[in-house]
């Protein structure tokens, strides 16, 4: 059982504009980057295991795309062996890892408020509001995957509505539906700023892929910092969570 305790704390809050949110996210991310790398290494290890079990090779697919030298009409990506099974297991794995991403947001808040960070903080999502985090991750993943399947472009217009859902689940101990509803309503009222922040956050997170994919370990979790900064901008500095073991 856990309790939420509130106390006075230091910490910065960005302005309500895209530039301030991204700038604040950069400052926060620099301070927790080692924990972000740990989270990504866990993801990468799981992904390698899933690829070995399903027979799908993302590296082979990437090499195929590179070898075609821009002639993407010849690519038969969805005909790759084991790709359907891979994405099924990968999606499930991603949902099970969502509490780990929530834990990174928790660590970002502790860094912002100058509280001592412990390695176990990364796993708070598995102890606090776990079921609702999984439900939220499942619903949002289904919606985002559908938007990605529609030529990818709709994804960037849908994603802003989910931008602050994870922080709401963590700091307000909300249910999955309440977190989704609150995130949607705030994004709807400030859509231009949320669209800009989420677009830049996703692009920056993905830019590591172009560094032989290894850079993704460093840049991938940046979107979590954007989620935290957007939450701070529109809902204020979060109260610190005190977890009673």
Tab-separated table of N, CA and C in Angstrom, residues 101-210:
chain	number	residue	atom	x	y	z
A	101	UNK	N	8.733	3.463	-17.800
A	101	UNK	CA	8.766	4.824	-18.339
A	101	UNK	C	8.159	5.809	-17.340
A	102	UNK	N	7.112	5.382	-16.656
A	102	UNK	CA	6.518	6.210	-15.605
A	102	UNK	C	7.535	6.440	-14.489
A	103	UNK	N	8.318	5.402	-14.192
A	103	UNK	CA	9.365	5.540	-13.180
A	103	UNK	C	10.403	6.576	-13.573
A	104	UNK	N	10.699	6.669	-14.857
A	104	UNK	CA	11.647	7.684	-15.326
A	104	UNK	C	11.068	9.081	-15.121
A	105	UNK	N	9.779	9.250	-15.342
A	105	UNK	CA	9.127	10.541	-15.080
A	105	UNK	C	9.224	10.879	-13.594
A	106	UNK	N	9.070	9.883	-12.746
A	106	UNK	CA	9.202	10.086	-11.299
A	106	UNK	C	10.608	10.556	-10.941
A	107	UNK	N	11.613	9.958	-11.560
A	107	UNK	CA	13.001	10.339	-11.320
A	107	UNK	C	13.260	11.761	-11.815
A	108	UNK	N	12.669	12.120	-12.947
A	108	UNK	CA	12.814	13.480	-13.465
A	108	UNK	C	12.260	14.486	-12.464
A	109	UNK	N	11.124	14.161	-11.859
A	109	UNK	CA	10.548	15.068	-10.866
A	109	UNK	C	11.441	15.188	-9.635
A	110	UNK	N	12.041	14.088	-9.203
A	110	UNK	CA	12.937	14.142	-8.053
A	110	UNK	C	14.181	14.971	-8.379
A	111	UNK	N	14.644	14.870	-9.619
A	111	UNK	CA	15.785	15.690	-10.026
A	111	UNK	C	15.401	17.168	-10.036
A	112	UNK	N	14.222	17.462	-10.554
A	112	UNK	CA	13.760	18.848	-10.638
A	112	UNK	C	13.581	19.465	-9.258
A	113	UNK	N	13.114	18.669	-8.324
A	113	UNK	CA	12.856	19.172	-6.967
A	113	UNK	C	14.032	18.953	-6.026
A	114	UNK	N	15.163	18.510	-6.599
A	114	UNK	CA	16.408	18.357	-5.843
A	114	UNK	C	16.270	17.395	-4.670
A	115	UNK	N	15.571	16.299	-4.915
A	115	UNK	CA	15.461	15.225	-3.937
A	115	UNK	C	16.398	14.086	-4.327
A	116	UNK	N	16.819	13.333	-3.345
A	116	UNK	CA	17.754	12.237	-3.578
A	116	UNK	C	17.101	11.160	-4.440
A	117	UNK	N	17.798	10.764	-5.486
A	117	UNK	CA	17.291	9.734	-6.398
A	117	UNK	C	17.897	8.384	-6.041
A	118	UNK	N	17.068	7.366	-5.989
A	118	UNK	CA	17.522	6.000	-5.767
A	118	UNK	C	17.209	5.163	-7.005
A	119	UNK	N	18.025	4.164	-7.249
A	119	UNK	CA	17.830	3.330	-8.436
A	119	UNK	C	16.451	2.669	-8.424
A	120	UNK	N	15.962	2.322	-7.253
A	120	UNK	CA	14.646	1.661	-7.149
A	120	UNK	C	13.509	2.573	-7.582
A	121	UNK	N	13.758	3.895	-7.632
A	121	UNK	CA	12.726	4.836	-8.075
A	121	UNK	C	12.283	4.550	-9.500
A	122	UNK	N	13.166	3.959	-10.284
A	122	UNK	CA	12.857	3.660	-11.676
A	122	UNK	C	11.698	2.664	-11.799
A	123	UNK	N	11.443	1.923	-10.722
A	123	UNK	CA	10.427	0.864	-10.773
A	123	UNK	C	9.176	1.209	-9.969
A	124	UNK	N	8.996	2.482	-9.640
A	124	UNK	CA	7.835	2.864	-8.831
A	124	UNK	C	6.523	2.561	-9.557
A	125	UNK	N	6.536	2.590	-10.883
A	125	UNK	CA	5.315	2.311	-11.640
A	125	UNK	C	4.810	0.894	-11.483
A	126	UNK	N	5.688	-0.009	-11.031
A	126	UNK	CA	5.271	-1.394	-10.784
A	126	UNK	C	4.702	-1.557	-9.377
A	127	UNK	N	4.826	-0.508	-8.569
A	127	UNK	CA	4.310	-0.562	-7.200
A	127	UNK	C	3.129	0.380	-6.997
A	128	UNK	N	3.097	1.449	-7.796
A	128	UNK	CA	2.089	2.481	-7.619
A	128	UNK	C	1.213	2.601	-8.860
A	129	UNK	N	-0.094	2.381	-8.696
A	129	UNK	CA	-1.078	2.549	-9.772
A	129	UNK	C	-0.772	1.663	-10.987
A	130	UNK	N	-0.225	0.500	-10.733
A	130	UNK	CA	0.270	-0.399	-11.783
A	130	UNK	C	-0.808	-0.786	-12.794
A	131	UNK	N	-1.971	-1.217	-12.302
A	131	UNK	CA	-3.034	-1.695	-13.202
A	131	UNK	C	-3.508	-0.588	-14.128
A	132	UNK	N	-3.713	0.612	-13.581
A	132	UNK	CA	-4.180	1.723	-14.406
A	132	UNK	C	-3.140	2.147	-15.436
A	133	UNK	N	-1.869	2.047	-15.087
A	133	UNK	CA	-0.806	2.360	-16.046
A	133	UNK	C	-0.860	1.389	-17.217
A	134	UNK	N	-1.049	0.105	-16.920
A	134	UNK	CA	-1.131	-0.894	-17.982
A	134	UNK	C	-2.360	-0.682	-18.866
A	135	UNK	N	-3.501	-0.396	-18.244
A	135	UNK	CA	-4.731	-0.175	-19.008
A	135	UNK	C	-4.582	1.041	-19.915
A	136	UNK	N	-4.040	2.117	-19.358
A	136	UNK	CA	-3.826	3.333	-20.144
A	136	UNK	C	-2.879	3.062	-21.305
A	137	UNK	N	-1.797	2.331	-21.024
A	137	UNK	CA	-0.820	2.014	-22.064
A	137	UNK	C	-1.448	1.175	-23.168
A	138	UNK	N	-2.291	0.214	-22.800
A	138	UNK	CA	-2.950	-0.645	-23.775
A	138	UNK	C	-3.869	0.156	-24.690
A	139	UNK	N	-4.726	0.989	-24.099
A	139	UNK	CA	-5.683	1.759	-24.889
A	139	UNK	C	-4.968	2.761	-25.786
A	140	UNK	N	-4.022	3.507	-25.215
A	140	UNK	CA	-3.315	4.524	-25.998
A	140	UNK	C	-2.477	3.883	-27.104
A	141	UNK	N	-1.893	2.715	-26.827
A	141	UNK	CA	-1.079	2.027	-27.836
A	141	UNK	C	-1.929	1.595	-29.025
A	142	UNK	N	-3.113	1.065	-28.742
A	142	UNK	CA	-4.009	0.641	-29.826
A	142	UNK	C	-4.375	1.823	-30.715
A	143	UNK	N	-4.728	2.945	-30.081
A	143	UNK	CA	-5.113	4.135	-30.849
A	143	UNK	C	-3.939	4.671	-31.663
A	144	UNK	N	-2.752	4.717	-31.052
A	144	UNK	CA	-1.579	5.256	-31.742
A	144	UNK	C	-1.101	4.335	-32.860
A	145	UNK	N	-1.212	3.029	-32.654
A	145	UNK	CA	-0.830	2.085	-33.708
A	145	UNK	C	-1.764	2.231	-34.910
A	146	UNK	N	-3.051	2.401	-34.656
A	146	UNK	CA	-4.003	2.607	-35.754
A	146	UNK	C	-3.653	3.884	-36.520
A	147	UNK	N	-3.293	4.940	-35.783
A	147	UNK	CA	-2.934	6.201	-36.451
A	147	UNK	C	-1.644	6.050	-37.249
A	148	UNK	N	-0.709	5.230	-36.751
A	148	UNK	CA	0.529	4.973	-37.486
A	148	UNK	C	0.260	4.199	-38.772
A	149	UNK	N	-0.696	3.288	-38.698
A	149	UNK	CA	-1.019	2.472	-39.871
A	149	UNK	C	-1.649	3.299	-40.986
A	150	UNK	N	-2.150	4.475	-40.646
A	150	UNK	CA	-2.765	5.350	-41.642
A	150	UNK	C	-1.710	6.299	-42.224
A	151	UNK	N	-0.693	5.705	-42.828
A	151	UNK	CA	0.408	6.465	-43.470
A	151	UNK	C	1.235	7.276	-42.474
A	152	UNK	N	1.166	6.961	-41.195
A	152	UNK	CA	2.013	7.530	-40.133
A	152	UNK	C	1.673	8.972	-39.774
A	153	UNK	N	1.277	9.794	-40.737
A	153	UNK	CA	1.057	11.215	-40.485
A	153	UNK	C	0.022	11.476	-39.385
A	154	UNK	N	-1.130	10.765	-39.367
A	154	UNK	CA	-2.112	11.019	-38.304
A	154	UNK	C	-1.551	10.826	-36.892
A	155	UNK	N	-0.513	10.009	-36.769
A	155	UNK	CA	0.084	9.770	-35.456
A	155	UNK	C	0.476	11.075	-34.777
A	156	UNK	N	1.097	11.972	-35.537
A	156	UNK	CA	1.592	13.231	-34.962
A	156	UNK	C	0.458	14.146	-34.525
A	157	UNK	N	-0.733	13.961	-35.105
A	157	UNK	CA	-1.874	14.785	-34.727
A	157	UNK	C	-2.658	14.168	-33.564
A	158	UNK	N	-2.517	12.867	-33.377
A	158	UNK	CA	-3.219	12.171	-32.293
A	158	UNK	C	-2.396	12.158	-31.010
A	159	UNK	N	-1.084	11.999	-31.144
A	159	UNK	CA	-0.212	11.844	-29.983
A	159	UNK	C	-0.335	12.968	-28.945
A	160	UNK	N	-0.504	14.242	-29.350
A	160	UNK	CA	-0.612	15.308	-28.344
A	160	UNK	C	-1.694	15.079	-27.301
A	161	UNK	N	-2.762	14.371	-27.667
A	161	UNK	CA	-3.846	14.138	-26.720
A	161	UNK	C	-3.437	13.193	-25.587
A	162	UNK	N	-2.344	12.459	-25.773
A	162	UNK	CA	-1.864	11.523	-24.754
A	162	UNK	C	-0.596	12.025	-24.049
A	163	UNK	N	-0.191	13.244	-24.356
A	163	UNK	CA	1.120	13.727	-23.927
A	163	UNK	C	1.313	13.725	-22.414
A	164	UNK	N	0.305	14.097	-21.655
A	164	UNK	CA	0.497	14.197	-20.205
A	164	UNK	C	-0.258	13.117	-19.441
A	165	UNK	N	-0.674	12.079	-20.127
A	165	UNK	CA	-1.411	11.001	-19.456
A	165	UNK	C	-0.602	10.277	-18.400
A	166	UNK	N	0.638	9.914	-18.734
A	166	UNK	CA	1.471	9.197	-17.765
A	166	UNK	C	1.762	10.022	-16.506
A	167	UNK	N	2.120	11.303	-16.632
A	167	UNK	CA	2.311	12.101	-15.410
A	167	UNK	C	1.052	12.209	-14.557
A	168	UNK	N	-0.112	12.283	-15.200
A	168	UNK	CA	-1.367	12.340	-14.446
A	168	UNK	C	-1.578	11.039	-13.678
A	169	UNK	N	-1.304	9.914	-14.308
A	169	UNK	CA	-1.414	8.620	-13.636
A	169	UNK	C	-0.491	8.545	-12.424
A	170	UNK	N	0.702	9.084	-12.574
A	170	UNK	CA	1.696	9.000	-11.512
A	170	UNK	C	1.427	9.983	-10.385
A	171	UNK	N	1.327	11.255	-10.711
A	171	UNK	CA	1.269	12.287	-9.675
A	171	UNK	C	-0.117	12.478	-9.083
A	172	UNK	N	-1.147	12.062	-9.795
A	172	UNK	CA	-2.507	12.235	-9.287
A	172	UNK	C	-3.169	10.902	-8.954
A	173	UNK	N	-2.449	9.819	-9.156
A	173	UNK	CA	-2.963	8.486	-8.853
A	173	UNK	C	-4.328	8.257	-9.511
A	174	UNK	N	-4.465	8.770	-10.730
A	174	UNK	CA	-5.750	8.734	-11.428
A	174	UNK	C	-6.001	7.370	-12.050
A	175	UNK	N	-7.261	7.128	-12.381
A	175	UNK	CA	-7.600	5.924	-13.132
A	175	UNK	C	-7.191	6.136	-14.585
A	176	UNK	N	-7.119	5.066	-15.346
A	176	UNK	CA	-6.710	5.165	-16.747
A	176	UNK	C	-7.653	6.056	-17.542
A	177	UNK	N	-8.956	5.903	-17.324
A	177	UNK	CA	-9.944	6.689	-18.068
A	177	UNK	C	-9.876	8.156	-17.666
A	178	UNK	N	-9.732	8.433	-16.367
A	178	UNK	CA	-9.640	9.816	-15.905
A	178	UNK	C	-8.385	10.491	-16.457
A	179	UNK	N	-7.272	9.760	-16.469
A	179	UNK	CA	-6.016	10.309	-16.992
A	179	UNK	C	-6.156	10.619	-18.476
A	180	UNK	N	-6.801	9.717	-19.207
A	180	UNK	CA	-6.990	9.919	-20.643
A	180	UNK	C	-7.906	11.104	-20.908
A	181	UNK	N	-8.974	11.213	-20.133
A	181	UNK	CA	-9.929	12.304	-20.307
A	181	UNK	C	-9.293	13.653	-19.986
A	182	UNK	N	-8.544	13.716	-18.890
A	182	UNK	CA	-7.918	14.976	-18.479
A	182	UNK	C	-6.847	15.401	-19.475
A	183	UNK	N	-6.031	14.451	-19.914
A	183	UNK	CA	-4.988	14.743	-20.903
A	183	UNK	C	-5.620	15.250	-22.199
A	184	UNK	N	-6.691	14.606	-22.634
A	184	UNK	CA	-7.380	14.997	-23.873
A	184	UNK	C	-7.932	16.415	-23.772
A	185	UNK	N	-8.585	16.730	-22.661
A	185	UNK	CA	-9.219	18.034	-22.510
A	185	UNK	C	-8.205	19.169	-22.475
A	186	UNK	N	-7.102	18.954	-21.769
A	186	UNK	CA	-6.077	19.997	-21.694
A	186	UNK	C	-5.399	20.181	-23.044
A	187	UNK	N	-5.115	19.069	-23.731
A	187	UNK	CA	-4.488	19.152	-25.055
A	187	UNK	C	-5.422	19.824	-26.057
A	188	UNK	N	-6.711	19.543	-25.955
A	188	UNK	CA	-7.695	20.131	-26.879
A	188	UNK	C	-7.725	21.652	-26.739
A	189	UNK	N	-7.618	22.141	-25.513
A	189	UNK	CA	-7.666	23.579	-25.256
A	189	UNK	C	-6.356	24.279	-25.612
A	190	UNK	N	-5.269	23.520	-25.708
A	190	UNK	CA	-3.949	24.104	-25.992
A	190	UNK	C	-3.266	23.308	-27.106
A	191	UNK	N	-4.043	22.978	-28.132
A	191	UNK	CA	-3.591	21.995	-29.099
A	191	UNK	C	-2.325	22.407	-29.857
A	192	UNK	N	-2.232	23.651	-30.258
A	192	UNK	CA	-1.077	24.092	-31.021
A	192	UNK	C	0.231	23.879	-30.278
A	193	UNK	N	0.235	24.228	-28.999
A	193	UNK	CA	1.440	24.071	-28.177
A	193	UNK	C	1.733	22.599	-27.930
A	194	UNK	N	0.717	21.815	-27.648
A	194	UNK	CA	0.909	20.380	-27.413
A	194	UNK	C	1.374	19.687	-28.693
A	195	UNK	N	0.837	20.109	-29.832
A	195	UNK	CA	1.267	19.537	-31.100
A	195	UNK	C	2.740	19.828	-31.352
A	196	UNK	N	3.152	21.074	-31.134
A	196	UNK	CA	4.550	21.440	-31.343
A	196	UNK	C	5.484	20.713	-30.401
A	197	UNK	N	5.111	20.642	-29.111
A	197	UNK	CA	5.969	19.990	-28.114
A	197	UNK	C	6.071	18.488	-28.370
A	198	UNK	N	4.946	17.852	-28.693
A	198	UNK	CA	4.970	16.415	-28.925
A	198	UNK	C	5.712	16.073	-30.210
A	199	UNK	N	5.532	16.896	-31.261
A	199	UNK	CA	6.220	16.653	-32.528
A	199	UNK	C	7.734	16.741	-32.342
A	200	UNK	N	8.203	17.813	-31.707
A	200	UNK	CA	9.638	17.970	-31.484
A	200	UNK	C	10.160	16.882	-30.547
A	201	UNK	N	9.371	16.540	-29.538
A	201	UNK	CA	9.791	15.497	-28.608
A	201	UNK	C	9.972	14.153	-29.282
A	202	UNK	N	9.030	13.793	-30.154
A	202	UNK	CA	9.118	12.519	-30.878
A	202	UNK	C	10.297	12.531	-31.849
A	203	UNK	N	10.465	13.636	-32.575
A	203	UNK	CA	11.563	13.734	-33.548
A	203	UNK	C	12.922	13.624	-32.849
A	204	UNK	N	13.078	14.336	-31.743
A	204	UNK	CA	14.343	14.278	-30.997
A	204	UNK	C	14.570	12.877	-30.435
A	205	UNK	N	13.513	12.247	-29.961
A	205	UNK	CA	13.633	10.890	-29.413
A	205	UNK	C	14.068	9.906	-30.489
A	206	UNK	N	13.582	10.100	-31.711
A	206	UNK	CA	13.883	9.171	-32.798
A	206	UNK	C	15.190	9.474	-33.517
A	207	UNK	N	15.762	10.651	-33.294
A	207	UNK	CA	16.939	11.039	-34.079
A	207	UNK	C	18.127	10.113	-33.833
A	208	UNK	N	18.169	9.451	-32.675
A	208	UNK	CA	19.273	8.535	-32.389
A	208	UNK	C	19.304	7.323	-33.303
A	209	UNK	N	18.171	7.014	-33.935
A	209	UNK	CA	18.109	5.877	-34.856
A	209	UNK	C	19.085	6.064	-36.008
A	210	UNK	N	19.294	7.322	-36.409
A	210	UNK	CA	20.146	7.593	-37.556
A	210	UNK	C	21.633	7.475	-37.219
